[in-house]
Structures are given as C-alpha cells and as structure tokens.
Coordinates of C-alpha atoms and ligand atoms in Angstrom, one line a residue:
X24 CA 142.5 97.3 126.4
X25 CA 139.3 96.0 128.4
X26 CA 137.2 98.5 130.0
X27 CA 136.9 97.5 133.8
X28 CA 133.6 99.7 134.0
X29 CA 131.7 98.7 130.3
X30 CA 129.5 95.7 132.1
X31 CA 128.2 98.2 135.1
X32 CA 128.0 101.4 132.2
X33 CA 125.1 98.9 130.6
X34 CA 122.7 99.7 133.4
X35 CA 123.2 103.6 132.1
X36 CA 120.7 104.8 129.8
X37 CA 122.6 107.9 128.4
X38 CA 121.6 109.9 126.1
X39 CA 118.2 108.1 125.7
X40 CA 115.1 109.6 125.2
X41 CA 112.9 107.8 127.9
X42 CA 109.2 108.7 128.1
X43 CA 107.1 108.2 131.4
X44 CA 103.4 107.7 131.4
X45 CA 102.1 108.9 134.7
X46 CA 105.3 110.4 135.2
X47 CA 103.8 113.4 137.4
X48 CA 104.3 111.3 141.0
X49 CA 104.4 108.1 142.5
X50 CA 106.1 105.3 141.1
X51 CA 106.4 107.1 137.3
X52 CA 108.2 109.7 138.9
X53 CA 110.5 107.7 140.6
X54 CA 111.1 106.1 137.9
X55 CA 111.9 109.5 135.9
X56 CA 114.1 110.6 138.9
X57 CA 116.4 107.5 138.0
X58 CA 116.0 107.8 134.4
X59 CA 117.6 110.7 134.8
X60 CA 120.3 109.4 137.3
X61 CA 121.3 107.2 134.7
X62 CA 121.4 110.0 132.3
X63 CA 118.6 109.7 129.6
X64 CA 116.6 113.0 128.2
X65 CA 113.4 112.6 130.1
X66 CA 109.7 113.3 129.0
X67 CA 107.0 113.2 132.1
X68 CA 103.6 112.7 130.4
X69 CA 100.3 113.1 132.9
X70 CA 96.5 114.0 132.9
X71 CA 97.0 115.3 136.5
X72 CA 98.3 119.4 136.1
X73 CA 98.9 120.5 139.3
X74 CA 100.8 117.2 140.2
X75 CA 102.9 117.9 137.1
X76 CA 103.8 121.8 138.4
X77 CA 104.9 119.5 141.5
X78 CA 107.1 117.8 138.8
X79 CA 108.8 120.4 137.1
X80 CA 110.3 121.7 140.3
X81 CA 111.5 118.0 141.7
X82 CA 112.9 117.0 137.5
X83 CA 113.5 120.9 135.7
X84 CA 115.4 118.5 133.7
X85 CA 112.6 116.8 132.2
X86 CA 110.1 117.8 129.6
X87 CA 107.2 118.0 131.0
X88 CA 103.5 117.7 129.4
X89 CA 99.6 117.2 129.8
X90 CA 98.3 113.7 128.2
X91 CA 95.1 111.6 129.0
X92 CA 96.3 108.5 128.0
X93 CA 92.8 107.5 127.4
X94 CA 92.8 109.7 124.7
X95 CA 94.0 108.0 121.4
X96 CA 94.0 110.9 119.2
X97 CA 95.6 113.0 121.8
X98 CA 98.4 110.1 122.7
X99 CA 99.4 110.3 118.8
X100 CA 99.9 114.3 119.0
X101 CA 102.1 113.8 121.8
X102 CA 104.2 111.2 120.8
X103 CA 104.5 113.1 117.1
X104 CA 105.9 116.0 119.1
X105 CA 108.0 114.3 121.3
X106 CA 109.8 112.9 118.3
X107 CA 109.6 115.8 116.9
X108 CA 111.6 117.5 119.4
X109 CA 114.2 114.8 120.6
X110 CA 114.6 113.3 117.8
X111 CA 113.2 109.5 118.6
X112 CA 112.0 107.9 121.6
X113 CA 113.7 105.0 123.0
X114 CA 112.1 104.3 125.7
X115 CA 108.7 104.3 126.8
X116 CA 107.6 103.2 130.6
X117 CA 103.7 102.6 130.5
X118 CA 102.9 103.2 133.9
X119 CA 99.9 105.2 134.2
X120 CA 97.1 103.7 136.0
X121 CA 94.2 103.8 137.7
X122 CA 91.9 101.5 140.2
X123 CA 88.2 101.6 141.3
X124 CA 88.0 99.3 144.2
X125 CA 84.4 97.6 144.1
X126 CA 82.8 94.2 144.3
X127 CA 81.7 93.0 140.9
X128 CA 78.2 93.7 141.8
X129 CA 78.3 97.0 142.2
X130 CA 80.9 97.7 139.6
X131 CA 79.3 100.4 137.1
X132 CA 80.0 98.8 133.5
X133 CA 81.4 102.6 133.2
X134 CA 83.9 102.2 136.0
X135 CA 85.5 99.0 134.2
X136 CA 85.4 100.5 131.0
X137 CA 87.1 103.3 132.3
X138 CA 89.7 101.6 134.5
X139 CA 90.5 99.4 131.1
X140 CA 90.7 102.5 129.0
X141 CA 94.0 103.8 131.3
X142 CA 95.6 100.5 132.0
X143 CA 95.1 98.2 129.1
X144 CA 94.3 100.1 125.8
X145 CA 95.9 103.4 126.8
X146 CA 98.8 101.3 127.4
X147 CA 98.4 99.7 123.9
X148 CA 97.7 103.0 122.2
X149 CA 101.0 104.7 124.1
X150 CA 103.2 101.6 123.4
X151 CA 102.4 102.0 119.3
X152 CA 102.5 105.5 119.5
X153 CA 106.0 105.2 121.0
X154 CA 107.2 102.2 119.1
X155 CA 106.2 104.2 116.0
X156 CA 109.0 106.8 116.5
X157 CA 111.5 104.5 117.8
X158 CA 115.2 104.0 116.1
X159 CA 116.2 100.9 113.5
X160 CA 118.1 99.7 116.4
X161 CA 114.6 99.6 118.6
X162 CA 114.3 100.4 121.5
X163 CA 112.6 99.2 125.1
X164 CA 109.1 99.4 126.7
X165 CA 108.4 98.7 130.0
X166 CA 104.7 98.1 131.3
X167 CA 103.4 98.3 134.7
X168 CA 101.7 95.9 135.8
X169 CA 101.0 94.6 139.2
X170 CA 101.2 91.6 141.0
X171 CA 97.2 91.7 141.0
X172 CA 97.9 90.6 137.5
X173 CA 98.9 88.0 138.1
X174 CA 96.5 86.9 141.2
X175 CA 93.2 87.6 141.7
X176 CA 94.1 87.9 145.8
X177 CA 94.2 91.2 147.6
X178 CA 92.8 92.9 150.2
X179 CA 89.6 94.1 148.9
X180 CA 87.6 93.0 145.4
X181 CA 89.1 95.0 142.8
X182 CA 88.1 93.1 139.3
X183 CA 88.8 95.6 137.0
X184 CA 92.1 96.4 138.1
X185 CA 93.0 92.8 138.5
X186 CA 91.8 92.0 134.8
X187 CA 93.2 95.0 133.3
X188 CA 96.5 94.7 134.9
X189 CA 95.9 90.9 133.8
X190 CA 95.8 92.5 130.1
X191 CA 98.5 94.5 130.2
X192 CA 100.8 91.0 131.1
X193 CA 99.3 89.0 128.5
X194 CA 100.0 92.3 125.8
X195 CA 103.5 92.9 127.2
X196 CA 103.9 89.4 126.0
X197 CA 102.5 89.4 122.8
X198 CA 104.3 92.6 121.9
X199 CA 107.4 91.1 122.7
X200 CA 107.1 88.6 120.1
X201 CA 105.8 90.5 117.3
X202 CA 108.5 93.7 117.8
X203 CA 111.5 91.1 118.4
X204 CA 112.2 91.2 114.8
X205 CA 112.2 95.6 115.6
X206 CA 114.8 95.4 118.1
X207 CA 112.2 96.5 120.7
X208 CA 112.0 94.8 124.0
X209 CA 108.9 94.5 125.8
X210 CA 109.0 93.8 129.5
X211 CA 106.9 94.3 132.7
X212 CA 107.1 94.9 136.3
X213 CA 104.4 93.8 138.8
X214 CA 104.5 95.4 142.0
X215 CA 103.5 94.8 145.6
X216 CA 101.7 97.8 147.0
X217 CA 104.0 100.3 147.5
X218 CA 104.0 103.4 149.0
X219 CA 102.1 106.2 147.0
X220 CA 98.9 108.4 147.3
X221 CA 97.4 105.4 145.1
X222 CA 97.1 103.7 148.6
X223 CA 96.7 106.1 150.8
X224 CA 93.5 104.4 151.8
X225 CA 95.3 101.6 153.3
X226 CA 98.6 103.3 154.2
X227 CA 95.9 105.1 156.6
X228 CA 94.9 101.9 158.0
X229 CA 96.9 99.8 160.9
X230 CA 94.7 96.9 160.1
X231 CA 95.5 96.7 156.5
X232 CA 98.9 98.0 156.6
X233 CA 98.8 94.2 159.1
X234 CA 97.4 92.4 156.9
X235 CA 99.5 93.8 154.1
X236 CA 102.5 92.6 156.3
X237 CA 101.6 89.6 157.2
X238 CA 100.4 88.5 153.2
X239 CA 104.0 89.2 152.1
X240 CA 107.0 87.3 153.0
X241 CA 109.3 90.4 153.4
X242 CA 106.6 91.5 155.7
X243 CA 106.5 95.8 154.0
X244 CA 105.3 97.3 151.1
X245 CA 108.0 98.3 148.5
X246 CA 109.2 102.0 148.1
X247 CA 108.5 103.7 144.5
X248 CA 112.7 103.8 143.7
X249 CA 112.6 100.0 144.5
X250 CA 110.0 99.8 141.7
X251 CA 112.2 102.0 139.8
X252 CA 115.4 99.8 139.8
X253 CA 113.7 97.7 138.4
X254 CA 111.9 99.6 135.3
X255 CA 115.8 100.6 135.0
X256 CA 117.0 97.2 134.0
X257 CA 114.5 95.9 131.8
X258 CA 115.1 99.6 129.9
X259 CA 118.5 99.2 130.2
X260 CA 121.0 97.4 127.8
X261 CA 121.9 95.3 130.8
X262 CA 118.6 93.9 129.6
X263 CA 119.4 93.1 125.9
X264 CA 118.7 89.7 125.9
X265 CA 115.3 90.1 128.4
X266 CA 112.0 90.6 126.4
X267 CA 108.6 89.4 127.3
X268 CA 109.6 89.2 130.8
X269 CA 107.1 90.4 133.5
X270 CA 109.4 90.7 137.1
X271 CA 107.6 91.0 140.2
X272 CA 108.9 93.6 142.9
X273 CA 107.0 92.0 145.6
X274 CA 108.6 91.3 148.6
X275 CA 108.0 87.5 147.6
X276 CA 104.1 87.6 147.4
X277 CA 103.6 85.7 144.4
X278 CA 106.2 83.1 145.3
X279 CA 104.0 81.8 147.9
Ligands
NAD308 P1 100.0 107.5 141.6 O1 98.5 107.8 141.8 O2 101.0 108.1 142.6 O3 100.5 107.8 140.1 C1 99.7 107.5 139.0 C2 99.8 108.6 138.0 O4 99.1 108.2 136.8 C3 99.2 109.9 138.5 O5 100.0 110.9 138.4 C4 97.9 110.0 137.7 O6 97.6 111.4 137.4 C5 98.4 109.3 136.4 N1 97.3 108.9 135.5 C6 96.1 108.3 135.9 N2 95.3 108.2 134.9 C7 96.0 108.8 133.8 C8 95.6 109.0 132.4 N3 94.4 108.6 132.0 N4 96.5 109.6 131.6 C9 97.7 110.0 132.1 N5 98.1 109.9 133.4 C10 97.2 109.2 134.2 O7 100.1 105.9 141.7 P2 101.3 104.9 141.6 O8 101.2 104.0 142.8 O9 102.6 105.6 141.3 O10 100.9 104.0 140.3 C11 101.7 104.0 139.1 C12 101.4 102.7 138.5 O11 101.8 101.6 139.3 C13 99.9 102.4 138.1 O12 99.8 101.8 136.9 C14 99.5 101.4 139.2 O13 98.5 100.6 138.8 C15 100.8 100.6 139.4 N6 100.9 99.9 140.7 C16 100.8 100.6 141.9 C17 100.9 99.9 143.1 C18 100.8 100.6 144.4 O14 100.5 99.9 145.4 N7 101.0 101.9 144.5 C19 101.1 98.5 143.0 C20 101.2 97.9 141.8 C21 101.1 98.6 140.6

C-alpha cells in the first residue's frame, strides 16, 4: 500500500542527532528551534554563556554546551562527547560566525585572522570533527555562508568577512566531492541580511535599512526561520540527491 505522507515525512529529520554551531541565538537558533520541530535530538554548541542560559530556556530539549569554535583541540573534545553521548552525529550546521566591518586599510592583520579562524577553519575543523563520528550511511552538513560570499558588494567594506565566507563556499564544495563516496552531503546557504543582533547596527539605521531595501529585489531582509527552512532541506533526506550546493536565501540579491 503507498504511503500518501512518505514524500512530505522526507523533510522530517527524526531521530537525528543534529549539531548547531552558534546555536545560542540568531539564525543557529532558529535553525535548532526547527531542528527540533522536525524531530531530531538537538546539540546547541556556542562560545557566548549567557546567550546559551537564554537558550536552554527557549530549547530545554536541546543539549546545550560551551565551544570556541576557534579552538581545534577544544572542537575535537566536544564532538568526542557528543558521540559519546548520542551515539553519532548526523548532522552538523556550521553556522557560527563572526564579522569585523573595516576598510582594508585599517584592517588589523589580527582582525582577519581572527574573523577566518571562526568562519573558515573553525568551520573546517567542526565539519571533520563531526564527519569523524558520523554513521556508514553518512550523514549532512550544512555551511553558512552568506551572499557576501559570493559578491564582494554590501553596504560597507567588510573584506574579511566577504573572503572568509568566500572560503567556506569554495570548502563546502570541495568537501562535497571528497565525502560523496561517505554518504555525507555537503551544502550551503548564503543569506541576505537578516534580522539578528549581528546587524543591529544597521537594523538601527533608516538610511541603511533603505538602502538595504532598495539593493534587494524583495525589497526586506529575511527572518532567521526563513534561513532555517532552508538549512532544513539541504539536512533533510528531501535533499538526498543535493550535495555541493550553496542556495541563496536572498530575497533575489544575487540574481541581479
Ligand atoms: P548572531 O550574532 O545572532 O549569532 C552568531 C552566534 O555565533 C552567536 O551566538 C555567537 O556567540 C556565535 N559565535 C561567534 N563566534 C563563535 C565562536 N568562535 N565559537 C562558537 N560560537 C561563536 O548572528 P547570526 O546573524 O545568527 O549569524 C549566524 C551566521 O549567519 C553567521 O555565520 C553569519 O555570518 C551568517 N550570516 C548572517 C547574516 C545576517 O545578516 N544576520 C547574513 C548572512 C550570513
């Protein structure tokens, strides 16, 4: 007998384990809110405590635990002991981030290398960590990236974000290829700006939240659980065939 429901149950995640980089607020923890929605075991992994305490209360459900991803030594521990307490991880969303908005003159080389030691090679270091403790069947990352990545336009100069989120395209691509043979899928999403305290800046500003309409075609910025719906699919078995894929969630900016 067919099952009526078995194409819409692929966009379920249930009974995954589904780890969240940066998963204390923002767009990680939207994506954890849904995560959990769709029923996986989530694990909310972030440098930042007290937005973590925040966490707990929004997702008791989720595990919830300190980690620099910066840290390489530190991002093996974790991942050991997530394993070791659920048994596997299948998926991993590598979303946190960070940005230091200056022109390239006056970028310290100690503000690029720190901005590239979050988005780029702590990515890198969380994606092995995770795919290390992944199941024969593999298993599904999914890297944030932004649609800076993949332009160097914007509203302000911001060349170590833009290179670094650059990176993390290029990676999610390469890891794509050489885990195919694993079963693991590696995807990426690349945002508009969207509506979190890593904008507040501009959020605060009618002139830029202006120009910020008037340089996207859908004329807003995007919501964190639009972001999210999309992190869902490429996780997702409705995914299967999708790897090395990198989908913007940007209101049409890069289709211009
Ligand atoms: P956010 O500031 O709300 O959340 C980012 C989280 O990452 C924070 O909880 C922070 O503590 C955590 N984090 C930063 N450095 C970390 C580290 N070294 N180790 C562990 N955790 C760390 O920002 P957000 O907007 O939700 O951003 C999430 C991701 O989305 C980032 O990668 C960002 O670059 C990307 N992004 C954001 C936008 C936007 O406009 N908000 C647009 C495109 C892409």
């Amino acid at each position: 007998m067919s099952d009526a429901n078995a194409g819409l149950r692929a966009f379920r995640v249930d009974g995954q384990v589904a780890v969240i980089t940066g998963g204390a607020q923002g767009i990680g923890l939207a994506c954890a809110e849904l995560m959990h929605e769709a029923g996986a075991a989530v694990v909310l992994l972030d440098c930042d405590t007290a937005a973590l305490d925040t966490a707990r209360q929004r997702l008791p459900q989720a595990q919830a635990q300190v980690l620099d991803v910066s840290d390489a030594a530190a991002v093996e521990h974790v991942f050991a002991d997530i394993a070791r307490i659920h048994g596997r991880v299948d998926i991993l969303v590598n979303n946190a981030g960070r940005s230091i908005r200056k022109p390239s003159h006056e970028l310290p080389l100690e503000d690029w290398d720190a901005v590239v030691a979050v988005n780029l090679t702590g990515a890198f270091v969380c994606a092995r960590a995770a795919a290390s403790h992944m199941p024969e069947r593999g298993g599904s990352i999914v890297n944030m990236a932004s649609m800076m990545g993949l332009s160097g336009g914007g509203l302000y100069p911001n060349v170590s974000y833009h290179a670094s989120k650059g990176g993390l395209v290029t990676m999610t691509r390469a890891l794509a290829v050489e885990w195919a043979p694993r079963g693991i899928r590696v995807n990426a999403v690349a945002p508009t700006w969207t509506r979190t305290q890593f904008i507040d800046p501009l959020t605060r500003s009618a002139e830029l939240m202006q120009r910020i309409r008037s340089a996207t075609p859908l004329q807003r910025m995007a919501e964190p659980q639009e972001v999210a719906s999309a992190v869902l699919f490429l996780a997702s078995p409705a995914a299967a065939m999708v790897t090395g894929a990198v989908l913007p969630v940007d209101g049409g900016f890069l289709a211009q």
